[in-house]
PDB file of C-alpha atoms and ligand atoms in Angstrom:
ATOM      1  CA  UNK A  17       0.000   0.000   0.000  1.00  0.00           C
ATOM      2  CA  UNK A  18       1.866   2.977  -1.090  1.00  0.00           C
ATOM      3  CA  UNK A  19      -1.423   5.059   0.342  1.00  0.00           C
ATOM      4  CA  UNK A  20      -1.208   6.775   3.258  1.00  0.00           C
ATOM      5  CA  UNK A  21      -3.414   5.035   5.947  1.00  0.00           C
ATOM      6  CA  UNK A  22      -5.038   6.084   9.516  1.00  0.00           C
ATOM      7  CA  UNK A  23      -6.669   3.889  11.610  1.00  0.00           C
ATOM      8  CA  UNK A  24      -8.418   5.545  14.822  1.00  0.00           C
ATOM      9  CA  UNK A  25      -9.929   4.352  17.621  1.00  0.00           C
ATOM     10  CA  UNK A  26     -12.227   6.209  19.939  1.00  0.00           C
ATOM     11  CA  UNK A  27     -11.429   5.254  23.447  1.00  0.00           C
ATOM     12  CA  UNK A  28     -13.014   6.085  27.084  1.00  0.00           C
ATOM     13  CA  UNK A  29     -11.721   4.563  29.959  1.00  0.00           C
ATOM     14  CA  UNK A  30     -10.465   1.207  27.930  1.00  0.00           C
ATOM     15  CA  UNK A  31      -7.018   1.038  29.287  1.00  0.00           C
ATOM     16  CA  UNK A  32      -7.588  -2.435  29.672  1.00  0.00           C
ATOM     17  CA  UNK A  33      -8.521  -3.273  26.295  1.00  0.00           C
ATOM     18  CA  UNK A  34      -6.260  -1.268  24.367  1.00  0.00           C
ATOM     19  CA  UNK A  35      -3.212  -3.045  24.693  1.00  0.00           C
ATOM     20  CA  UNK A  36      -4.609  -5.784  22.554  1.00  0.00           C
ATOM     21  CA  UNK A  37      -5.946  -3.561  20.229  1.00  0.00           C
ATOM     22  CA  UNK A  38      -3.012  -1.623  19.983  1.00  0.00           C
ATOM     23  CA  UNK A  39      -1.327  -4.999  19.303  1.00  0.00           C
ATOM     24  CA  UNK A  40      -3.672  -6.505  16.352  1.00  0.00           C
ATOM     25  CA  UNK A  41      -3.545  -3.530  14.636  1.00  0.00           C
ATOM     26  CA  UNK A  42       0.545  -3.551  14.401  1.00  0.00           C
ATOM     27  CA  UNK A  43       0.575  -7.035  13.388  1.00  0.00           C
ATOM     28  CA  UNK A  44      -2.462  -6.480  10.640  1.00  0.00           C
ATOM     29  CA  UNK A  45      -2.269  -2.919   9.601  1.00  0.00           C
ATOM     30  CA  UNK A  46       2.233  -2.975   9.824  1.00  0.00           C
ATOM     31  CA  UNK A  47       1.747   0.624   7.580  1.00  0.00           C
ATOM     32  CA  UNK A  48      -0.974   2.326   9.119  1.00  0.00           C
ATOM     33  CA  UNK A  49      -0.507   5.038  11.448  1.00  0.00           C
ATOM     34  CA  UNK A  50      -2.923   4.789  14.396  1.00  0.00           C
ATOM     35  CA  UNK A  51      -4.896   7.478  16.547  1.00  0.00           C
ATOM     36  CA  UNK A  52      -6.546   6.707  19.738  1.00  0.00           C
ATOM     37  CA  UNK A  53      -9.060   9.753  20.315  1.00  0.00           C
ATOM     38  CA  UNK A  54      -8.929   9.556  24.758  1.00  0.00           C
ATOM     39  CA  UNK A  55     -12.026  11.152  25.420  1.00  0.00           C
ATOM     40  CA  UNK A  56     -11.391  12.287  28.926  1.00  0.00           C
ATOM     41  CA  UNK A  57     -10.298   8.894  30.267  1.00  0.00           C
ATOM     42  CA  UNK A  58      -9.780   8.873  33.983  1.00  0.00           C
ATOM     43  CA  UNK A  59      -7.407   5.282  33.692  1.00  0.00           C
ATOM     44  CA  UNK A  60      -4.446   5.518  31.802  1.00  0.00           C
ATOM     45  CA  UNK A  61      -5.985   5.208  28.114  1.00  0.00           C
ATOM     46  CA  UNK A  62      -3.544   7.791  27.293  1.00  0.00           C
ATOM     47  CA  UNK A  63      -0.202   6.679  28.555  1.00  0.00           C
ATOM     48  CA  UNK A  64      -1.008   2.991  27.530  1.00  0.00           C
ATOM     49  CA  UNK A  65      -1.914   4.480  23.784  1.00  0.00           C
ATOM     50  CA  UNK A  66       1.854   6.153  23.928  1.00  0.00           C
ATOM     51  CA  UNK A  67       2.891   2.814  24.931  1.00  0.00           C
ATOM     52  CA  UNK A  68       1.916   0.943  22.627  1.00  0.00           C
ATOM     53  CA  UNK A  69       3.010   3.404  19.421  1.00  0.00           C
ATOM     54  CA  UNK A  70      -0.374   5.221  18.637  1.00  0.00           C
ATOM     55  CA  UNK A  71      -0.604   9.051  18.513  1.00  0.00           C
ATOM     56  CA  UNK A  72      -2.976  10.286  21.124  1.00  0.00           C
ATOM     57  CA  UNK A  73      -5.684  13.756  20.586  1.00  0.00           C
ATOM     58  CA  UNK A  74      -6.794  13.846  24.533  1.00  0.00           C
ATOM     59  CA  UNK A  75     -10.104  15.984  25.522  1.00  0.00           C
ATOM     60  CA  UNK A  76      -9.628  17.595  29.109  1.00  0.00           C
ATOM     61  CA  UNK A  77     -13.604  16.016  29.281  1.00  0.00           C
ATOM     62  CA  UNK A  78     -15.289  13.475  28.526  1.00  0.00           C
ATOM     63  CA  UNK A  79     -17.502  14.719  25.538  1.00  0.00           C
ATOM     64  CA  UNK A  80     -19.024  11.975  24.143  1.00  0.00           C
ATOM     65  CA  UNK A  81     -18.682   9.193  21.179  1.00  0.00           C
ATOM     66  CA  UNK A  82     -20.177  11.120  18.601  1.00  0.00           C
ATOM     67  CA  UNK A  83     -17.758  14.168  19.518  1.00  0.00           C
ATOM     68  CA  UNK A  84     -14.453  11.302  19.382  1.00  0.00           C
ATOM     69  CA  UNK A  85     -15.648  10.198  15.722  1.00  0.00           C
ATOM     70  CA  UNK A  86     -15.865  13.294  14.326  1.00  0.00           C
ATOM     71  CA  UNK A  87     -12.040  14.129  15.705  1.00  0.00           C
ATOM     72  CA  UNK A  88     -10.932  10.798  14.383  1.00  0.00           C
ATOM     73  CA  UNK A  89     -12.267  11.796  10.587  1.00  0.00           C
ATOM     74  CA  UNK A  90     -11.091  15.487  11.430  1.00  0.00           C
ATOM     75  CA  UNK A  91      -7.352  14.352  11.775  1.00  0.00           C
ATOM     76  CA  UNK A  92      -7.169  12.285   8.599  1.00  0.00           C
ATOM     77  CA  UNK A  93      -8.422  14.995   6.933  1.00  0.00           C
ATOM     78  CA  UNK A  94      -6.466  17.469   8.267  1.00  0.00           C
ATOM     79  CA  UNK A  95      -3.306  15.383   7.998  1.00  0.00           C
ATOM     80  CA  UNK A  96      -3.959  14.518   4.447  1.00  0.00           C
ATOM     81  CA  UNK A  97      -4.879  10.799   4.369  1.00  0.00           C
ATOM     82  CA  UNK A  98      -5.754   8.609   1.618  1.00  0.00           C
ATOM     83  CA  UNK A  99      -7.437   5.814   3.761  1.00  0.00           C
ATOM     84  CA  UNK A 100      -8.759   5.949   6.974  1.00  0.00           C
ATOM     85  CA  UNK A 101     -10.318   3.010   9.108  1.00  0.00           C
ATOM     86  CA  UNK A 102     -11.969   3.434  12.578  1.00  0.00           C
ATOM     87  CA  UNK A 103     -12.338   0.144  15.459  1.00  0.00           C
ATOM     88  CA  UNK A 104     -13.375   0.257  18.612  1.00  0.00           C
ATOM     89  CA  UNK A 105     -11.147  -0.030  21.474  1.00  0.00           C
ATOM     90  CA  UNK A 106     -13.162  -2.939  23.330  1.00  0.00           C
ATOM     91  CA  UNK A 107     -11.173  -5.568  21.049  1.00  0.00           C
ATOM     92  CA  UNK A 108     -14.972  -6.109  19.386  1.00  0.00           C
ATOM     93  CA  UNK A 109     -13.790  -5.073  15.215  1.00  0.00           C
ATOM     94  CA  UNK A 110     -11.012  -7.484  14.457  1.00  0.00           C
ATOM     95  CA  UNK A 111      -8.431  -5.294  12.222  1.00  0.00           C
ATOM     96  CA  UNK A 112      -7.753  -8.406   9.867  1.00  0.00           C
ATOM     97  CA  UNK A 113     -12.032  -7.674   9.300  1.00  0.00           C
ATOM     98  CA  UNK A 114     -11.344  -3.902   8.921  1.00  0.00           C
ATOM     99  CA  UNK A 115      -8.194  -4.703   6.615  1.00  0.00           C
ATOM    100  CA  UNK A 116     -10.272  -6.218   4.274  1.00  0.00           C
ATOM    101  CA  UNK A 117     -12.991  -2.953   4.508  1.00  0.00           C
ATOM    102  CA  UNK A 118      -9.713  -1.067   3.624  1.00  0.00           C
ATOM    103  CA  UNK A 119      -8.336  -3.361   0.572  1.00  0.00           C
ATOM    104  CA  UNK A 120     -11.807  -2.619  -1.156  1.00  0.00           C
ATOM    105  CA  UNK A 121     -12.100   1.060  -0.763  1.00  0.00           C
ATOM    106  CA  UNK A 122      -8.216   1.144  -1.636  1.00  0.00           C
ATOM    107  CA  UNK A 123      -9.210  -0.775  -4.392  1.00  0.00           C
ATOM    108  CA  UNK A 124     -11.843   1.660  -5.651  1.00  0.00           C
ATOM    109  CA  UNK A 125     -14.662  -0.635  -4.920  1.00  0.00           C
ATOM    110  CA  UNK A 126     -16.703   1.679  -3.027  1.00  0.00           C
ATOM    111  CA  UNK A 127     -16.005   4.901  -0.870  1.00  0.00           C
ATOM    112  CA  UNK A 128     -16.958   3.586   2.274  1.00  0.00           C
ATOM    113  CA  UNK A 129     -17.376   0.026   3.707  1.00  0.00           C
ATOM    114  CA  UNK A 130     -18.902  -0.615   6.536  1.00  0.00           C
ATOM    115  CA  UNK A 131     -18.300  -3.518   8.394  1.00  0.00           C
ATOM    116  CA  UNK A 132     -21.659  -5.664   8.762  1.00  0.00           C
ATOM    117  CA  UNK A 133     -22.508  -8.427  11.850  1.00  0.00           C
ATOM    118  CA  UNK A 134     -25.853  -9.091   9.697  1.00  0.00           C
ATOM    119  CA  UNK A 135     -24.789  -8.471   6.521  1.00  0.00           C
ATOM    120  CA  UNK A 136     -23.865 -12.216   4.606  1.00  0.00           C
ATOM    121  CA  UNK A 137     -22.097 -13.957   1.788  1.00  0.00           C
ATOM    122  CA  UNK A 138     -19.110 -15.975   0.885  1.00  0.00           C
ATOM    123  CA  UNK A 139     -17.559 -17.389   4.529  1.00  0.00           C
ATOM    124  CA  UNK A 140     -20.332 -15.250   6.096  1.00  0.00           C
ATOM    125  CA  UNK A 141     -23.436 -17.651   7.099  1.00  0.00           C
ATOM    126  CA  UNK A 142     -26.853 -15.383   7.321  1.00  0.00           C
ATOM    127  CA  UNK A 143     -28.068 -15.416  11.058  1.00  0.00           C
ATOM    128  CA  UNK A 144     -24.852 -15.812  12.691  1.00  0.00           C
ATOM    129  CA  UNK A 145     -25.225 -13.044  14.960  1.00  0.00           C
ATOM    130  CA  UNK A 146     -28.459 -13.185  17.133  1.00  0.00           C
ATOM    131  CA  UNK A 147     -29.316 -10.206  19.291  1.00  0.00           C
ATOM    132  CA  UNK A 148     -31.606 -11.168  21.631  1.00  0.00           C
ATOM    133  CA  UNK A 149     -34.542  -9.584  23.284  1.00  0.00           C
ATOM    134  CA  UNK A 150     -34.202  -5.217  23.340  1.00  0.00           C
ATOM    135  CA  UNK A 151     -31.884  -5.431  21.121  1.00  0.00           C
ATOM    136  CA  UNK A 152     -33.890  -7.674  18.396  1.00  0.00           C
ATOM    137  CA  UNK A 153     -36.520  -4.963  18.880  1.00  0.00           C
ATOM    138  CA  UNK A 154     -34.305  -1.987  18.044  1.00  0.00           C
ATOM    139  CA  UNK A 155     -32.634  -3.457  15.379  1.00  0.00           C
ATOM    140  CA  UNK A 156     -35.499  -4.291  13.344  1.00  0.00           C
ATOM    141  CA  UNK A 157     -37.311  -0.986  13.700  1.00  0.00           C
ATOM    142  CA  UNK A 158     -34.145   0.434  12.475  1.00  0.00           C
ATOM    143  CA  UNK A 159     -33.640  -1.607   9.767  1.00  0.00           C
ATOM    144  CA  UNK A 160     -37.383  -0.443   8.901  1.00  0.00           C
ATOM    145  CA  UNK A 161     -36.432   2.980   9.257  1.00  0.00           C
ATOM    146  CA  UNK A 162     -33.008   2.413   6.952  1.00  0.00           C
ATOM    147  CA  UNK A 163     -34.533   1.014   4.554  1.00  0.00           C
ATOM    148  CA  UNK A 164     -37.427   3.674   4.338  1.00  0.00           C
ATOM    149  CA  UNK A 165     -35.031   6.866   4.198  1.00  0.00           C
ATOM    150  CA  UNK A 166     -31.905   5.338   2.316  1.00  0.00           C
ATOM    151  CA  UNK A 167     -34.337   3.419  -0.488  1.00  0.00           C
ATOM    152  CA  UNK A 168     -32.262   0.279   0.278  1.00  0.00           C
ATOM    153  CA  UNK A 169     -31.433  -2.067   2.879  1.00  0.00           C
ATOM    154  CA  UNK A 170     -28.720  -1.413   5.496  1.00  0.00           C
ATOM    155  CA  UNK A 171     -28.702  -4.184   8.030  1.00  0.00           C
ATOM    156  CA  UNK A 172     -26.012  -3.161  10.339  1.00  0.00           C
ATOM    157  CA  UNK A 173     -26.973   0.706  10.981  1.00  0.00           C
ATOM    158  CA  UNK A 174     -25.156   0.941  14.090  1.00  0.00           C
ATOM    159  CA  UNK A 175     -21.563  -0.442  13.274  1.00  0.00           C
ATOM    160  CA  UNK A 176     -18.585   1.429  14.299  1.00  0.00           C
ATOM    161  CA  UNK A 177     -16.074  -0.847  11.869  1.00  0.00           C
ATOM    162  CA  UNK A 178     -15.719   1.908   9.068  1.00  0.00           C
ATOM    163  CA  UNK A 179     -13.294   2.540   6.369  1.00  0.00           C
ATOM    164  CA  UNK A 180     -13.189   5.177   3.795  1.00  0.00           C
ATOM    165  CA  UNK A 181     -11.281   7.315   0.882  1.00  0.00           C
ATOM    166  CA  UNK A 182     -10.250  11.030   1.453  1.00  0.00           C
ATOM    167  CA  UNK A 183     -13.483  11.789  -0.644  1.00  0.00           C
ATOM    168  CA  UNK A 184     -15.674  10.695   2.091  1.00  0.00           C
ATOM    169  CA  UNK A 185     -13.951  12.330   5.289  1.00  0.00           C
ATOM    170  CA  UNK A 186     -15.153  15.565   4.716  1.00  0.00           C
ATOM    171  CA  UNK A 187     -18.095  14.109   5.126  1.00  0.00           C
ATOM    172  CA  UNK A 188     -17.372  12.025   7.696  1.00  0.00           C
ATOM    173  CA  UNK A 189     -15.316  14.708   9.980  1.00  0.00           C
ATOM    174  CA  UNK A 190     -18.486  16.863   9.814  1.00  0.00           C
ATOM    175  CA  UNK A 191     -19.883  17.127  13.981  1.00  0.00           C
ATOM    176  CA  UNK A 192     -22.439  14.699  14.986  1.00  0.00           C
ATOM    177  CA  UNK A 193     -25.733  16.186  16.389  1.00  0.00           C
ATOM    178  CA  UNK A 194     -26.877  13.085  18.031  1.00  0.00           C
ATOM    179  CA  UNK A 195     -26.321   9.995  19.865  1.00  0.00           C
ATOM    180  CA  UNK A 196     -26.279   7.954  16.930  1.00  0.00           C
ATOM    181  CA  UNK A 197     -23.268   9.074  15.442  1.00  0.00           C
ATOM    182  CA  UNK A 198     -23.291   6.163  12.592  1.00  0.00           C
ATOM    183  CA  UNK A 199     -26.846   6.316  12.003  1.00  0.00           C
ATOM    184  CA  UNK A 200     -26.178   9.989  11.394  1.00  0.00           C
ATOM    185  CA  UNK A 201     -23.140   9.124   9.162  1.00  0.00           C
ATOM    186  CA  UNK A 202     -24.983   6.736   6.806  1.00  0.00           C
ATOM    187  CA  UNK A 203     -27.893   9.408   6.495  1.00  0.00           C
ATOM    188  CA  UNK A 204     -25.203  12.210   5.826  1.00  0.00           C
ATOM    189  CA  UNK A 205     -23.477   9.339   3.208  1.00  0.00           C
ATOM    190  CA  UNK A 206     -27.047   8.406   1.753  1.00  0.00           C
ATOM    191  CA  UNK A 207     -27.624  12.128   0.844  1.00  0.00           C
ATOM    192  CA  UNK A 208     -24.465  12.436  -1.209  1.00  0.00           C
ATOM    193  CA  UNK A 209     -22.782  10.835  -4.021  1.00  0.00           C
ATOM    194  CA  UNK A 210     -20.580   8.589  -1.927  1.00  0.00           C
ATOM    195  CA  UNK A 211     -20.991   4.831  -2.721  1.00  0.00           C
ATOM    196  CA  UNK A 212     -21.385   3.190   0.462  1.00  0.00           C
ATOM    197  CA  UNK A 213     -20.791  -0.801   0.839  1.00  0.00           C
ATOM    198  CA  UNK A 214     -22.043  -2.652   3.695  1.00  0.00           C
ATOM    199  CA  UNK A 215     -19.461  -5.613   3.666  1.00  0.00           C
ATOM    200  CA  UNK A 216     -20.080  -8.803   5.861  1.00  0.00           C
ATOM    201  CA  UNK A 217     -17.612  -9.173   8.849  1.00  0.00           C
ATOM    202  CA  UNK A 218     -16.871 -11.400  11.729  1.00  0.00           C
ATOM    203  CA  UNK A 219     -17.291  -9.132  15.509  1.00  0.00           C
ATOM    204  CA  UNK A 220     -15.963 -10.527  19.071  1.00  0.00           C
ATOM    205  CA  UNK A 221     -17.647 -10.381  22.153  1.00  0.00           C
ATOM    206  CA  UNK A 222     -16.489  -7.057  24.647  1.00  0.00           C
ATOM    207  CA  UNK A 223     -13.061  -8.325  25.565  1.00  0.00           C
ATOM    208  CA  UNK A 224     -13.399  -6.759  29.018  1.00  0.00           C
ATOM    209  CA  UNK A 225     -15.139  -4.031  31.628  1.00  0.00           C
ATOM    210  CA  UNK A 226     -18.759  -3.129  30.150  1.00  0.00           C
ATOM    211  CA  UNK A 227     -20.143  -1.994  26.999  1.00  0.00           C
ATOM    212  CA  UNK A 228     -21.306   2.177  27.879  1.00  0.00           C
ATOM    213  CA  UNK A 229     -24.309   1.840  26.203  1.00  0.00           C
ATOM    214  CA  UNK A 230     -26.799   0.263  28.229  1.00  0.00           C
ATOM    215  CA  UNK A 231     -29.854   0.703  30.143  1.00  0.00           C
ATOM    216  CA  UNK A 232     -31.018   4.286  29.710  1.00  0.00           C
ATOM    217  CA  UNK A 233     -28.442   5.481  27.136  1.00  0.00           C
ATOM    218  CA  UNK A 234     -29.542   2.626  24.760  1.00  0.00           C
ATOM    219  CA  UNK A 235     -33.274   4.169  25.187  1.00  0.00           C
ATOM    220  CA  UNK A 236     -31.678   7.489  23.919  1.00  0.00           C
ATOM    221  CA  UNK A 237     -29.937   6.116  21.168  1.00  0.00           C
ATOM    222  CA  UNK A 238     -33.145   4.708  19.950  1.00  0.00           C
ATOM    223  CA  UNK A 239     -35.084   7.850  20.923  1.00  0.00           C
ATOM    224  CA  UNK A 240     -32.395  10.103  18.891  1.00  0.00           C
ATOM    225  CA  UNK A 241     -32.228   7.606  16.057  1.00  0.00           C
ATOM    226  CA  UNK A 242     -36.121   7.727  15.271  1.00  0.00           C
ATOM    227  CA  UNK A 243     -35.777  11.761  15.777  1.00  0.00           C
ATOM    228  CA  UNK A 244     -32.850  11.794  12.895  1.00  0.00           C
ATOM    229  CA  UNK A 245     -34.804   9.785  10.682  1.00  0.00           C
ATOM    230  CA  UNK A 246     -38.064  11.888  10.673  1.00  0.00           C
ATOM    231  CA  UNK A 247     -35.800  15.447  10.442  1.00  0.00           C
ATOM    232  CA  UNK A 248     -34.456  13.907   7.370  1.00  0.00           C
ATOM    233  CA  UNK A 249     -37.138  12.679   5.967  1.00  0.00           C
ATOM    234  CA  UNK A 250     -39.057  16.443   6.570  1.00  0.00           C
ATOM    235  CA  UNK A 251     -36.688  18.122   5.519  1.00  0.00           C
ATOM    236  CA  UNK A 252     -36.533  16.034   1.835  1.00  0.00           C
ATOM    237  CA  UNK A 253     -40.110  16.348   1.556  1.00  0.00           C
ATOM    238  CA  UNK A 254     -39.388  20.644   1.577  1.00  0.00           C
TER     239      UNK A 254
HETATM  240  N1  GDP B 471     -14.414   8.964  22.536  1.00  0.00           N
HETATM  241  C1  GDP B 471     -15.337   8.248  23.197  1.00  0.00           C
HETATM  242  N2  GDP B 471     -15.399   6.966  22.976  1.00  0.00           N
HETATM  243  C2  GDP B 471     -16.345   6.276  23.635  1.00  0.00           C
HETATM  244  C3  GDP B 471     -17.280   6.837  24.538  1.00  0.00           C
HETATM  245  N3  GDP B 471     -18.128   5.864  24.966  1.00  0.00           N
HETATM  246  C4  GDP B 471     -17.701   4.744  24.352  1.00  0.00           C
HETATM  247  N4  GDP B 471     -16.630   4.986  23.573  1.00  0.00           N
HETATM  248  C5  GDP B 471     -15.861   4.055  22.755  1.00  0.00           C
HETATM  249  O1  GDP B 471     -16.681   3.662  21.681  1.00  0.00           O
HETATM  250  C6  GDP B 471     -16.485   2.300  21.386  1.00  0.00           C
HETATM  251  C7  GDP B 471     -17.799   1.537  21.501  1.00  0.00           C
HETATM  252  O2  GDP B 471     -18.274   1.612  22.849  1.00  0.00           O
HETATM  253  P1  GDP B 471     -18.946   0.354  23.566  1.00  0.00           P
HETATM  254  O3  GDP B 471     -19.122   0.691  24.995  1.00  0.00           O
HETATM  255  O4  GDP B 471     -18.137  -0.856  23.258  1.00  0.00           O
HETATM  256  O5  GDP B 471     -20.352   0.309  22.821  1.00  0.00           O
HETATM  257  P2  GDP B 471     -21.062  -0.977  22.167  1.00  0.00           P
HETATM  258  O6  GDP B 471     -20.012  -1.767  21.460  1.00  0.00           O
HETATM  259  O7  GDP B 471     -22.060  -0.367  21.229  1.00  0.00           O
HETATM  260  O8  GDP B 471     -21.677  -1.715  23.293  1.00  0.00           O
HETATM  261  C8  GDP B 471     -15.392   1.813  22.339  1.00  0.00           C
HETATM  262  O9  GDP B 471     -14.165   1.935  21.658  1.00  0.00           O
HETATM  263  C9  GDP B 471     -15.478   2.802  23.494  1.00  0.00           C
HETATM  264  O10 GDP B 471     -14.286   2.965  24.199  1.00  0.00           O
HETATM  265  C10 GDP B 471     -17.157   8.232  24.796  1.00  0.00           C
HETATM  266  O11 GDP B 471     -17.881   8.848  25.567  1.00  0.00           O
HETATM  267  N5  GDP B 471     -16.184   8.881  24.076  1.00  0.00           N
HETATM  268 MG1   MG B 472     -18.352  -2.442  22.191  1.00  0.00          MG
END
């Protein structure tokens, strides 16, 4: 890859995860620079980033997911990238999935690919992944919703596991108004002239400590979701 590649990962409070991460994605990605966006961690996310070789932006607060994507976009595309890939820091995305999301768009495949847990095909049974009870709920209603404002399917709304061209970060590094930062991204995406693949991929379990979206911030997401999808769909109506 003679492009010039970024791989971030937002990060809050995963000091114990990272390490791993940090690990995969020097053995997978050898040429990739990588970013960990520490969103006012209060463990040592930020000295165990430095550790293990990744630059580090650090906000004094914690400010939110949405607020760490957009930082992670803004960099590349400050900085001039040609690629740039985002996993999480929980050791869920395995980089060897997010290497292949970066061979297509390198490739010229597609703009973006997003990395799908319900998306299939070759090596990728249908049904593997089963969320069960909430969960099941939500993602069907926003599959539903998808499919109503994007005029075709997108089964995986909510996955993190992106990667992208430099055409796509501007409008990827734009701010995120809600708590469904890659809901918001797709919608953004769906509106322009991007192509957007969603590309089957293999996702771990947590690797440790607890996933921070649960209980009543899980409500919100779905809340905010449903609230992005009817302002877009009012304002294309105008
Ligand atoms: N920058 C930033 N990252 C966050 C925040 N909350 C979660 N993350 C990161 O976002 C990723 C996904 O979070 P996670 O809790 O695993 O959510 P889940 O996978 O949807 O259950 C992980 O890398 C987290 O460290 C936050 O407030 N700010
Ligand atoms: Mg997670």
């Amino acid at each position: 890859m003679s492009e010039r590649t970024l791989v971030f990962v937002p990060a809050w409070n995963e000091a114990e995860n990272l390490p791993a991460v940090l690990d995969e994605l020097r053995r997978e990605l050898p040429d990739a620079d990588v970013l960990v966006v520490d969103d006012g961690s209060t463990d040592a996310t930020a000295e165990v980033a430095r550790t293990g070789g990744a630059e580090v932006v650090s906000f004094g607060e914690n400010r939110g997911l949405p607020a760490g994507i957009a930082a992670g976009y803004e960099y590349a595309l400050e900085r001039g990238y040609d690629l740039c890939g985002r996993v999480d820091a929980d050791g869920q995305h395995p980089v060897a999935e997010l290497a292949r999301l970066l061979e297509r768009v390198r490739a010229g495949e597609c703009d973006v690919a997003v990395g799908s847990r319900f998306a299939s095909g070759k090596g990728y049974a249908p049904y593997r992944y089963k969320p069960s009870g909430a969960r099941r709920f939500g993602t069907a209603l926003l599959r539903r919703s998808m499919r109503l404002v994007l005029r075709r399917a997108f089964l995986d709304a909510t996955s993190g596991m992106y990667a992208v061209n430099a055409k796509a970060l501007p409008v990827m590094a734009q701010p995120y108004t809600t708590e469904a930062p890659e809901v918001e991204a797709l919608l953004r995406l769906g509106e322009s002239t991007l192509r957007v693949h969603e590309v089957p991929v293999d996702m771990r379990a947590r690797a440790g400590g607890e996933s921070k979206l649960q209980g009543k911030k899980s409500v919100l997401v779905v809340l905010t979701v449903i609230a992005t999808l009817f302002s877009f769909l009012r304002l294309r109506r105008r």
